mmCIF file of C-alpha atoms and ligand atoms in Angstrom:
data_model
loop_
_atom_site.group_PDB
_atom_site.id
_atom_site.type_symbol
_atom_site.label_atom_id
_atom_site.label_comp_id
_atom_site.label_asym_id
_atom_site.label_seq_id
_atom_site.Cartn_x
_atom_site.Cartn_y
_atom_site.Cartn_z
ATOM 1 C CA MET A 1 -18.623 3.008 -5.623
ATOM 2 C CA THR A 2 -15.262 1.370 -4.915
ATOM 3 C CA LEU A 3 -14.916 -1.528 -2.499
ATOM 4 C CA GLN A 4 -14.433 -0.470 1.137
ATOM 5 C CA ALA A 5 -11.693 -2.280 3.046
ATOM 6 C CA ILE A 6 -12.096 -0.133 6.167
ATOM 7 C CA ARG A 7 -15.236 0.986 8.037
ATOM 8 C CA TYR A 8 -14.591 3.521 10.810
ATOM 9 C CA ASN A 9 -16.588 5.670 13.200
ATOM 10 C CA ARG A 10 -15.094 7.103 16.347
ATOM 11 C CA GLY A 11 -14.703 4.264 18.835
ATOM 12 C CA SER A 12 -15.515 1.588 16.236
ATOM 13 C CA LEU A 13 -13.368 -0.004 13.485
ATOM 14 C CA GLU A 14 -14.330 -2.840 11.169
ATOM 15 C CA ILE A 15 -12.207 -4.252 8.350
ATOM 16 C CA LEU A 16 -13.018 -6.478 5.390
ATOM 17 C CA ASP A 17 -11.345 -9.891 5.809
ATOM 18 C CA GLN A 18 -9.335 -10.022 2.580
ATOM 19 C CA LEU A 19 -8.367 -13.660 3.168
ATOM 20 C CA LEU A 20 -11.979 -14.583 2.360
ATOM 21 C CA LEU A 21 -12.325 -12.546 -0.871
ATOM 22 C CA PRO A 22 -13.686 -12.895 -3.455
ATOM 23 C CA ASP A 23 -15.982 -15.677 -2.239
ATOM 24 C CA GLU A 24 -17.090 -14.071 1.026
ATOM 25 C CA THR A 25 -17.586 -10.444 2.110
ATOM 26 C CA HIS A 26 -17.045 -10.475 5.867
ATOM 27 C CA TYR A 27 -16.311 -7.452 8.059
ATOM 28 C CA PHE A 28 -15.024 -7.941 11.606
ATOM 29 C CA ALA A 29 -14.319 -5.633 14.536
ATOM 30 C CA ILE A 30 -10.890 -4.313 15.497
ATOM 31 C CA ASN A 31 -11.169 -3.198 19.131
ATOM 32 C CA ASP A 32 -7.570 -2.332 19.966
ATOM 33 C CA THR A 33 -3.966 -2.456 18.753
ATOM 34 C CA THR A 34 -3.689 -6.153 19.572
ATOM 35 C CA ASP A 35 -6.521 -6.859 17.112
ATOM 36 C CA GLY A 36 -4.913 -4.439 14.655
ATOM 37 C CA TRP A 37 -1.512 -6.124 14.864
ATOM 38 C CA SER A 38 -3.072 -9.569 14.365
ATOM 39 C CA ALA A 39 -5.146 -8.531 11.338
ATOM 40 C CA ILE A 40 -2.080 -6.991 9.687
ATOM 41 C CA LYS A 41 0.176 -9.971 10.499
ATOM 42 C CA LYS A 42 -2.365 -12.487 9.139
ATOM 43 C CA MET A 43 -2.911 -10.264 6.056
ATOM 44 C CA GLN A 44 -6.625 -9.956 6.672
ATOM 45 C CA VAL A 45 -5.812 -6.380 5.741
ATOM 46 C CA ARG A 46 -2.763 -5.704 3.561
ATOM 47 C CA GLY A 47 -1.301 -3.087 1.283
ATOM 48 C CA ALA A 48 1.261 -0.600 2.545
ATOM 49 C CA PRO A 49 -1.087 2.396 2.985
ATOM 50 C CA ALA A 50 -3.965 0.301 4.374
ATOM 51 C CA ILE A 51 -1.629 -1.309 6.917
ATOM 52 C CA ALA A 52 -0.685 2.129 8.265
ATOM 53 C CA ILE A 53 -4.287 3.351 8.302
ATOM 54 C CA VAL A 54 -5.696 0.270 10.046
ATOM 55 C CA GLY A 55 -2.799 0.228 12.505
ATOM 56 C CA CYS A 56 -3.345 3.870 13.449
ATOM 57 C CA LEU A 57 -7.134 3.540 13.578
ATOM 58 C CA SER A 58 -6.748 0.536 15.898
ATOM 59 C CA LEU A 59 -4.796 2.877 18.186
ATOM 60 C CA ALA A 60 -7.496 5.536 17.838
ATOM 61 C CA VAL A 61 -10.209 3.037 18.853
ATOM 62 C CA GLU A 62 -8.150 1.824 21.810
ATOM 63 C CA LEU A 63 -7.546 5.413 22.984
ATOM 64 C CA THR A 64 -11.215 6.344 22.560
ATOM 65 C CA ASN A 65 -12.152 3.508 24.873
ATOM 66 C CA THR A 66 -9.350 4.118 27.433
ATOM 67 C CA GLU A 67 -9.401 6.579 30.336
ATOM 68 C CA ILE A 68 -6.182 8.634 30.380
ATOM 69 C CA ASP A 69 -5.162 10.453 33.589
ATOM 70 C CA SER A 70 -2.143 12.389 32.339
ATOM 71 C CA VAL A 71 -0.430 13.446 29.108
ATOM 72 C CA SER A 72 2.736 11.620 30.180
ATOM 73 C CA THR A 73 0.712 8.393 30.537
ATOM 74 C CA LEU A 74 -0.786 9.058 27.113
ATOM 75 C CA LYS A 75 2.677 9.597 25.626
ATOM 76 C CA GLU A 76 3.975 6.307 27.016
ATOM 77 C CA LEU A 77 0.905 4.416 25.799
ATOM 78 C CA VAL A 78 0.997 5.913 22.286
ATOM 79 C CA GLU A 79 4.733 5.268 21.899
ATOM 80 C CA ASN A 80 4.502 1.667 23.096
ATOM 81 C CA LYS A 81 1.496 0.831 20.917
ATOM 82 C CA LEU A 82 3.026 2.376 17.797
ATOM 83 C CA ASP A 83 6.307 0.496 18.306
ATOM 84 C CA TYR A 84 4.256 -2.697 18.641
ATOM 85 C CA LEU A 85 2.199 -2.071 15.488
ATOM 86 C CA VAL A 86 5.344 -1.496 13.410
ATOM 87 C CA THR A 87 6.515 -5.050 14.205
ATOM 88 C CA ALA A 88 3.559 -6.705 12.434
ATOM 89 C CA ARG A 89 5.184 -6.564 8.964
ATOM 90 C CA PRO A 90 8.757 -5.300 8.385
ATOM 91 C CA THR A 91 8.992 -4.340 4.713
ATOM 92 C CA ALA A 92 6.318 -1.703 4.043
ATOM 93 C CA ILE A 93 7.456 1.626 5.514
ATOM 94 C CA ASN A 94 4.068 3.328 5.804
ATOM 95 C CA MET A 95 3.238 2.121 9.361
ATOM 96 C CA ALA A 96 6.706 3.131 10.555
ATOM 97 C CA GLU A 97 6.307 6.529 8.847
ATOM 98 C CA ALA A 98 2.955 7.084 10.555
ATOM 99 C CA ALA A 99 4.410 5.973 13.898
ATOM 100 C CA PHE A 100 7.278 8.453 13.513
ATOM 101 C CA ARG A 101 4.846 11.248 12.735
ATOM 102 C CA LEU A 102 2.499 10.436 15.657
ATOM 103 C CA LYS A 103 5.383 10.002 18.116
ATOM 104 C CA GLY A 104 6.634 13.431 17.089
ATOM 105 C CA MET A 105 3.173 14.823 17.716
ATOM 106 C CA ILE A 106 2.744 13.279 21.200
ATOM 107 C CA TYR A 107 6.278 14.437 22.119
ATOM 108 C CA GLN A 108 5.260 18.013 21.367
ATOM 109 C CA LEU A 109 1.966 17.662 23.223
ATOM 110 C CA ALA A 110 3.741 16.271 26.321
ATOM 111 C CA LYS A 111 6.563 18.845 26.322
ATOM 112 C CA GLY A 112 4.767 21.471 28.375
ATOM 113 C CA ASP A 113 1.596 21.597 30.499
ATOM 114 C CA ASP A 114 -0.433 23.215 27.745
ATOM 115 C CA TYR A 115 -2.853 20.342 27.141
ATOM 116 C CA LYS A 116 -5.349 18.479 29.269
ATOM 117 C CA PRO A 117 -5.102 14.669 28.850
ATOM 118 C CA GLN A 118 -8.472 14.502 27.095
ATOM 119 C CA ASP A 119 -7.533 17.253 24.657
ATOM 120 C CA ALA A 120 -4.172 15.676 23.833
ATOM 121 C CA LYS A 121 -5.832 12.278 23.376
ATOM 122 C CA LEU A 122 -8.429 13.768 21.025
ATOM 123 C CA MET A 123 -5.698 15.398 18.924
ATOM 124 C CA ILE A 124 -3.959 12.033 18.430
ATOM 125 C CA ILE A 125 -7.263 10.348 17.593
ATOM 126 C CA LYS A 126 -8.118 13.041 15.025
ATOM 127 C CA GLU A 127 -4.656 12.727 13.412
ATOM 128 C CA CYS A 128 -5.272 8.989 12.950
ATOM 129 C CA GLU A 129 -8.790 9.579 11.624
ATOM 130 C CA GLY A 130 -7.518 12.165 9.148
ATOM 131 C CA MET A 131 -5.444 9.491 7.397
ATOM 132 C CA LEU A 132 -8.549 8.038 5.727
ATOM 133 C CA GLU A 133 -9.644 11.090 3.754
ATOM 134 C CA LYS A 134 -6.050 12.249 3.228
ATOM 135 C CA ASP A 135 -5.115 8.912 1.611
ATOM 136 C CA ILE A 136 -8.013 9.065 -0.849
ATOM 137 C CA ASN A 137 -7.103 12.633 -1.842
ATOM 138 C CA ILE A 138 -3.453 11.638 -2.273
ATOM 139 C CA ASN A 139 -4.424 8.689 -4.484
ATOM 140 C CA LYS A 140 -6.617 10.871 -6.706
ATOM 141 C CA ARG A 141 -3.783 13.389 -7.142
ATOM 142 C CA LEU A 142 -1.350 10.562 -7.850
ATOM 143 C CA GLY A 143 -3.777 8.937 -10.283
ATOM 144 C CA LYS A 144 -4.116 12.169 -12.271
ATOM 145 C CA PHE A 145 -0.366 12.835 -12.342
ATOM 146 C CA GLY A 146 0.271 9.280 -13.529
ATOM 147 C CA GLY A 147 -2.509 9.212 -16.122
ATOM 148 C CA ASP A 148 -1.627 12.612 -17.591
ATOM 149 C CA HIS A 149 2.074 11.670 -17.701
ATOM 150 C CA LEU A 150 1.340 8.406 -19.523
ATOM 151 C CA LEU A 151 -0.846 10.177 -22.100
ATOM 152 C CA SER A 152 1.685 12.920 -22.742
ATOM 153 C CA HIS A 153 4.829 10.756 -22.769
ATOM 154 C CA ASN A 154 4.089 7.075 -23.353
ATOM 155 C CA ALA A 155 0.802 6.220 -24.960
ATOM 156 C CA LYS A 156 -2.005 7.187 -27.242
ATOM 157 C CA PRO A 157 -5.370 5.974 -25.920
ATOM 158 C CA PRO A 158 -6.690 3.366 -25.490
ATOM 159 C CA VAL A 159 -3.854 2.631 -23.043
ATOM 160 C CA ASN A 160 -3.014 -1.015 -22.300
ATOM 161 C CA ILE A 161 -1.409 -1.704 -18.910
ATOM 162 C CA ILE A 162 0.017 -4.604 -16.951
ATOM 163 C CA THR A 163 -0.244 -4.347 -13.175
ATOM 164 C CA HIS A 164 0.996 -6.697 -10.420
ATOM 165 C CA CYS A 165 -0.468 -7.511 -7.021
ATOM 166 C CA ASN A 166 -3.247 -5.314 -5.609
ATOM 167 C CA THR A 167 -2.905 -1.574 -5.227
ATOM 168 C CA GLY A 168 -6.538 -0.470 -5.234
ATOM 169 C CA SER A 169 -9.259 0.263 -2.700
ATOM 170 C CA LEU A 170 -8.339 -2.947 -0.880
ATOM 171 C CA ALA A 171 -4.759 -1.753 -0.316
ATOM 172 C CA THR A 172 -5.525 1.859 0.606
ATOM 173 C CA ALA A 173 -8.334 3.962 2.059
ATOM 174 C CA GLY A 174 -9.835 4.020 -1.431
ATOM 175 C CA TYR A 175 -9.148 4.720 -5.136
ATOM 176 C CA GLY A 176 -5.649 3.186 -5.045
ATOM 177 C CA THR A 177 -2.125 3.872 -6.231
ATOM 178 C CA ALA A 178 -1.242 1.958 -9.415
ATOM 179 C CA LEU A 179 -4.941 1.120 -9.663
ATOM 180 C CA GLY A 180 -5.591 4.814 -9.024
ATOM 181 C CA VAL A 181 -3.807 5.623 -12.289
ATOM 182 C CA ILE A 182 -5.865 2.923 -14.002
ATOM 183 C CA ARG A 183 -9.087 4.330 -12.490
ATOM 184 C CA TYR A 184 -8.156 7.834 -13.685
ATOM 185 C CA LEU A 185 -7.593 6.589 -17.249
ATOM 186 C CA HIS A 186 -10.854 4.643 -17.105
ATOM 187 C CA GLU A 187 -12.819 7.643 -15.788
ATOM 188 C CA ASN A 188 -11.448 9.722 -18.669
ATOM 189 C CA GLU A 189 -12.200 7.038 -21.286
ATOM 190 C CA LYS A 190 -8.500 6.618 -22.144
ATOM 191 C CA LEU A 191 -8.037 3.091 -20.826
ATOM 192 C CA GLY A 192 -7.684 0.057 -23.096
ATOM 193 C CA GLN A 193 -7.066 -3.356 -21.592
ATOM 194 C CA VAL A 194 -5.691 -4.034 -18.119
ATOM 195 C CA TYR A 195 -3.768 -7.257 -17.564
ATOM 196 C CA CYS A 196 -3.500 -8.144 -13.871
ATOM 197 C CA THR A 197 -1.157 -10.882 -12.738
ATOM 198 C CA GLU A 198 -2.489 -13.509 -10.332
ATOM 199 C CA THR A 199 0.372 -12.727 -7.909
ATOM 200 C CA ARG A 200 1.150 -16.048 -6.302
ATOM 201 C CA PRO A 201 1.069 -17.207 -3.539
ATOM 202 C CA TYR A 202 -1.441 -14.871 -1.769
ATOM 203 C CA ASN A 203 -3.109 -14.194 -5.132
ATOM 204 C CA GLN A 204 -3.720 -10.486 -4.587
ATOM 205 C CA GLY A 205 -4.228 -10.139 -8.356
ATOM 206 C CA ALA A 206 -6.518 -13.121 -8.931
ATOM 207 C CA ARG A 207 -8.581 -12.609 -5.771
ATOM 208 C CA LEU A 208 -8.481 -8.854 -5.150
ATOM 209 C CA THR A 209 -7.532 -6.829 -8.244
ATOM 210 C CA ALA A 210 -9.676 -8.959 -10.546
ATOM 211 C CA TYR A 211 -12.531 -8.548 -8.043
ATOM 212 C CA GLU A 212 -12.072 -4.760 -7.874
ATOM 213 C CA LEU A 213 -11.886 -4.327 -11.665
ATOM 214 C CA LEU A 214 -14.947 -6.518 -12.257
ATOM 215 C CA HIS A 215 -16.798 -4.623 -9.519
ATOM 216 C CA GLU A 216 -16.160 -1.372 -11.370
ATOM 217 C CA LYS A 217 -16.661 -2.829 -14.863
ATOM 218 C CA ILE A 218 -13.096 -1.969 -15.905
ATOM 219 C CA GLU A 219 -12.030 -4.079 -18.936
ATOM 220 C CA ALA A 220 -9.369 -6.475 -17.671
ATOM 221 C CA SER A 221 -7.811 -9.899 -18.137
ATOM 222 C CA LEU A 222 -6.174 -12.061 -15.490
ATOM 223 C CA ILE A 223 -2.831 -13.639 -16.413
ATOM 224 C CA CYS A 224 -0.545 -16.070 -14.659
ATOM 225 C CA ASP A 225 2.618 -14.520 -13.222
ATOM 226 C CA SER A 226 4.525 -16.708 -15.673
ATOM 227 C CA ALA A 227 2.692 -15.088 -18.622
ATOM 228 C CA ALA A 228 3.876 -11.525 -17.896
ATOM 229 C CA ALA A 229 6.752 -11.563 -20.405
ATOM 230 C CA ALA A 230 4.591 -13.097 -23.148
ATOM 231 C CA CYS A 231 1.926 -10.478 -22.422
ATOM 232 C CA LEU A 232 4.487 -7.692 -22.786
ATOM 233 C CA LYS A 233 5.529 -9.161 -26.142
ATOM 234 C CA GLU A 234 2.114 -9.894 -27.625
ATOM 235 C CA LYS A 235 -0.508 -7.534 -26.179
ATOM 236 C CA ASN A 236 0.613 -4.047 -27.282
ATOM 237 C CA ILE A 237 1.288 -3.002 -23.680
ATOM 238 C CA HIS A 238 2.028 0.724 -23.237
ATOM 239 C CA ALA A 239 3.206 0.574 -19.631
ATOM 240 C CA VAL A 240 3.649 -1.543 -16.529
ATOM 241 C CA ILE A 241 2.408 0.165 -13.331
ATOM 242 C CA VAL A 242 2.929 -1.384 -9.897
ATOM 243 C CA GLY A 243 2.698 -0.203 -6.301
ATOM 244 C CA ALA A 244 5.416 -0.072 -3.664
ATOM 245 C CA ASP A 245 6.045 -1.017 -0.085
ATOM 246 C CA ARG A 246 9.202 1.033 0.315
ATOM 247 C CA VAL A 247 11.072 3.367 -2.025
ATOM 248 C CA VAL A 248 14.552 4.152 -0.686
ATOM 249 C CA ALA A 249 16.950 7.059 -1.180
ATOM 250 C CA ASN A 250 18.490 5.847 -4.451
ATOM 251 C CA GLY A 251 15.106 4.926 -5.952
ATOM 252 C CA ASP A 252 15.369 1.151 -5.448
ATOM 253 C CA THR A 253 11.876 -0.133 -4.655
ATOM 254 C CA ALA A 254 10.548 -3.048 -2.599
ATOM 255 C CA ASN A 255 7.271 -4.415 -3.864
ATOM 256 C CA LYS A 256 5.395 -7.692 -4.076
ATOM 257 C CA ILE A 257 7.490 -10.707 -5.042
ATOM 258 C CA GLY A 258 7.558 -11.057 -8.822
ATOM 259 C CA THR A 259 7.789 -7.305 -9.469
ATOM 260 C CA CYS A 260 11.485 -7.328 -10.371
ATOM 261 C CA GLN A 261 11.175 -10.032 -13.001
ATOM 262 C CA ILE A 262 8.384 -8.063 -14.716
ATOM 263 C CA ALA A 263 10.653 -4.998 -14.665
ATOM 264 C CA ILE A 264 13.441 -7.009 -16.293
ATOM 265 C CA ALA A 265 11.094 -8.241 -19.032
ATOM 266 C CA ALA A 266 9.710 -4.706 -19.544
ATOM 267 C CA ARG A 267 13.259 -3.418 -20.006
ATOM 268 C CA TYR A 268 13.897 -6.142 -22.609
ATOM 269 C CA TYR A 269 10.769 -5.167 -24.568
ATOM 270 C CA ASN A 270 11.454 -1.439 -24.086
ATOM 271 C CA ILE A 271 8.132 -0.853 -22.304
ATOM 272 C CA PRO A 272 8.132 1.847 -19.565
ATOM 273 C CA PHE A 273 7.918 0.517 -15.997
ATOM 274 C CA PHE A 274 6.302 2.769 -13.376
ATOM 275 C CA VAL A 275 6.012 2.616 -9.604
ATOM 276 C CA ALA A 276 3.028 4.443 -8.096
ATOM 277 C CA CYS A 277 3.140 5.334 -4.415
ATOM 278 C CA PRO A 278 2.359 8.137 -1.954
ATOM 279 C CA HIS A 279 5.043 10.188 -0.179
ATOM 280 C CA SER A 280 4.488 8.020 2.922
ATOM 281 C CA THR A 281 6.065 5.046 1.108
ATOM 282 C CA PHE A 282 9.336 6.921 0.652
ATOM 283 C CA ASP A 283 12.133 6.040 3.113
ATOM 284 C CA PRO A 284 15.076 8.489 2.736
ATOM 285 C CA SER A 285 16.858 6.986 5.751
ATOM 286 C CA THR A 286 17.529 3.737 3.874
ATOM 287 C CA GLN A 287 20.157 4.259 1.186
ATOM 288 C CA THR A 288 19.736 1.288 -1.192
ATOM 289 C CA GLY A 289 17.509 -1.707 -1.774
ATOM 290 C CA GLU A 290 20.167 -3.953 -0.260
ATOM 291 C CA ASP A 291 19.267 -2.479 3.128
ATOM 292 C CA ILE A 292 15.532 -3.297 3.001
ATOM 293 C CA THR A 293 14.324 -6.123 5.264
ATOM 294 C CA ILE A 294 12.336 -8.561 3.148
ATOM 295 C CA GLU A 295 9.508 -10.319 5.012
ATOM 296 C CA GLN A 296 9.534 -14.123 4.825
ATOM 297 C CA ARG A 297 6.066 -15.677 4.901
ATOM 298 C CA PRO A 298 4.967 -19.210 5.989
ATOM 299 C CA HIS A 299 5.631 -22.194 3.707
ATOM 300 C CA SER A 300 1.925 -23.081 3.955
ATOM 301 C CA GLU A 301 1.085 -20.005 1.864
ATOM 302 C CA ILE A 302 2.833 -21.724 -1.072
ATOM 303 C CA THR A 303 1.868 -25.339 -0.438
ATOM 304 C CA SER A 304 -1.851 -24.860 0.166
ATOM 305 C CA LEU A 305 -4.708 -22.729 -1.176
ATOM 306 C CA LYS A 306 -7.729 -22.087 1.066
ATOM 307 C CA GLY A 307 -6.750 -25.168 3.079
ATOM 308 C CA VAL A 308 -6.316 -27.454 0.054
ATOM 309 C CA LYS A 309 -2.829 -28.909 -0.350
ATOM 310 C CA ILE A 310 -1.421 -28.033 -3.792
ATOM 311 C CA ALA A 311 2.209 -29.096 -3.365
ATOM 312 C CA ALA A 312 4.306 -31.927 -1.973
ATOM 313 C CA ASP A 313 5.630 -31.562 1.575
ATOM 314 C CA ILE A 314 8.821 -29.905 0.404
ATOM 315 C CA ASN A 315 10.837 -27.108 1.984
ATOM 316 C CA CYS A 316 9.861 -23.657 0.629
ATOM 317 C CA TRP A 317 11.395 -20.192 0.282
ATOM 318 C CA ASN A 318 8.587 -17.613 0.442
ATOM 319 C CA PRO A 319 9.821 -14.001 0.410
ATOM 320 C CA ALA A 320 6.815 -11.646 0.309
ATOM 321 C CA PHE A 321 8.690 -8.937 -1.623
ATOM 322 C CA ASP A 322 11.595 -8.322 -3.950
ATOM 323 C CA VAL A 323 13.576 -5.210 -4.785
ATOM 324 C CA THR A 324 13.485 -3.585 -8.227
ATOM 325 C CA PRO A 325 16.653 -1.561 -8.886
ATOM 326 C CA ALA A 326 16.077 2.102 -9.739
ATOM 327 C CA GLU A 327 17.565 1.609 -13.215
ATOM 328 C CA LEU A 328 14.679 -0.723 -14.130
ATOM 329 C CA ILE A 329 12.002 1.811 -13.101
ATOM 330 C CA THR A 330 12.283 3.315 -16.558
ATOM 331 C CA GLY A 331 8.950 5.178 -16.615
ATOM 332 C CA GLY A 332 9.378 6.847 -13.259
ATOM 333 C CA ILE A 333 7.899 7.013 -9.780
ATOM 334 C CA ILE A 334 4.352 8.418 -9.714
ATOM 335 C CA THR A 335 3.550 10.360 -6.520
ATOM 336 C CA GLU A 336 0.972 12.898 -5.373
ATOM 337 C CA PHE A 337 3.582 15.598 -6.094
ATOM 338 C CA GLY A 338 4.408 14.512 -9.627
ATOM 339 C CA VAL A 339 6.229 11.849 -11.650
ATOM 340 C CA PHE A 340 9.938 11.682 -10.917
ATOM 341 C CA LYS A 341 12.947 9.716 -12.109
ATOM 342 C CA PRO A 342 13.952 7.218 -9.393
ATOM 343 C CA GLN A 343 17.425 8.757 -9.283
ATOM 344 C CA GLU A 344 15.921 12.152 -8.306
ATOM 345 C CA ILE A 345 13.306 10.896 -5.837
ATOM 346 C CA LYS A 346 15.318 11.835 -2.740
ATOM 347 C CA GLU A 347 15.912 15.385 -3.980
ATOM 348 C CA LYS A 348 12.255 15.775 -4.956
ATOM 349 C CA LEU A 349 10.608 14.307 -1.846
ATOM 350 C CA GLN A 350 12.912 14.718 1.140
ATOM 351 C CA ASN A 351 12.015 18.384 1.700
ATOM 352 C CA ILE A 352 8.277 17.873 1.351
ATOM 353 C CA SER A 353 6.473 17.925 4.683
ATOM 354 C CA PRO A 354 4.113 14.965 5.112
ATOM 355 C CA LYS A 355 1.595 17.633 6.117
ATOM 356 C CA ASN A 356 1.379 18.824 2.504
HETATM 357 C C1 LIG B 1 -0.682 0.230 -2.464
HETATM 358 S S1 LIG B 1 -0.301 -1.339 -1.803
HETATM 359 C C2 LIG B 1 1.392 -1.436 -1.961
HETATM 360 C C3 LIG B 1 1.923 -2.868 -1.959
HETATM 361 O O1 LIG B 1 1.481 -3.675 -0.831
HETATM 362 C C4 LIG B 1 1.270 -5.034 -1.301
HETATM 363 O O2 LIG B 1 1.866 -5.995 -0.471
HETATM 364 P P1 LIG B 1 0.955 -6.899 0.530
HETATM 365 O O3 LIG B 1 -0.253 -7.331 -0.253
HETATM 366 O O4 LIG B 1 1.868 -8.053 0.919
HETATM 367 O O5 LIG B 1 0.642 -5.992 1.697
HETATM 368 C C5 LIG B 1 1.925 -5.055 -2.657
HETATM 369 O O6 LIG B 1 3.329 -5.194 -2.563
HETATM 370 C C6 LIG B 1 1.525 -3.684 -3.156
HETATM 371 O O7 LIG B 1 2.182 -3.316 -4.322
#
């Protein structure tokens, strides 16, 4: 049983406070989009797919508990709340992609007089609810594509992998993206050793990925971010697999800070570097990585750890993400539709309907 970041029943949403992991397992209620925005901004829930799912479910809960007197009122409310949710964190595209999809849906529902307000509201709620199961199915398809590709192109089992940040059940609805590939290899007894980086300063690797892998008894070792190059050199690594917050038209990819330097080291040691992400992380409207807004996080996230000061009172630069150029994604981009070269990602994905 994988860890559950999100607990949902119609009219009720609870999320696991990831700021407290691994020491404390605490779920708390999200009653509306204001709660949803706050939880995403504070990173109590994080991970590109999970951000979109929690954001949309916070809208679903708010709608369930709101009387709507007309479809035009519903349309205005849905549009305003989605625009608000997108502002919580600027780099991951998944919330914006979901907002675009839902705004398209409410536009169609409001075009004529075909729907009663309650029926239109229920259709929006169901579309948000459907994201949970859909995400898990996407991750399992992605995990299989990635695992099979690795075994046929890059590695004889047992496969040793480095991964960065957290891309598992705590970053998605379940199963995971890069961790989904790792889970697939583990389930098929093809996995060797996983090395997860601590991923300073939020420590997604040390606090979340390590916790997930231990929980599922997957053989893994935690390494400092600064040990990634040495690990590539000394530990017979077959591949690096990371997640993504936004893949743009030319294949450049924004992901957790520290990703690019691992890609550079992997290129030096001639070890394939993969990005694993669902179609909803692809942003064809942004042409290159230069155009991606990189979120800057508070200095305190570097200078203190769980309230304990670990640095002098010095100015800090704390970008939450960096951009890995397409040319360094040498293994490919693993999606639920297959594994593609970054240079061909636009051609391969732009005509696929998100409904697939
Ligand atoms: C499948 S999660 C994708 C992505 O999200 C994480 O960022 P954050 O923890 O700041 O939300 C990280 O970059 C993961 O690779």
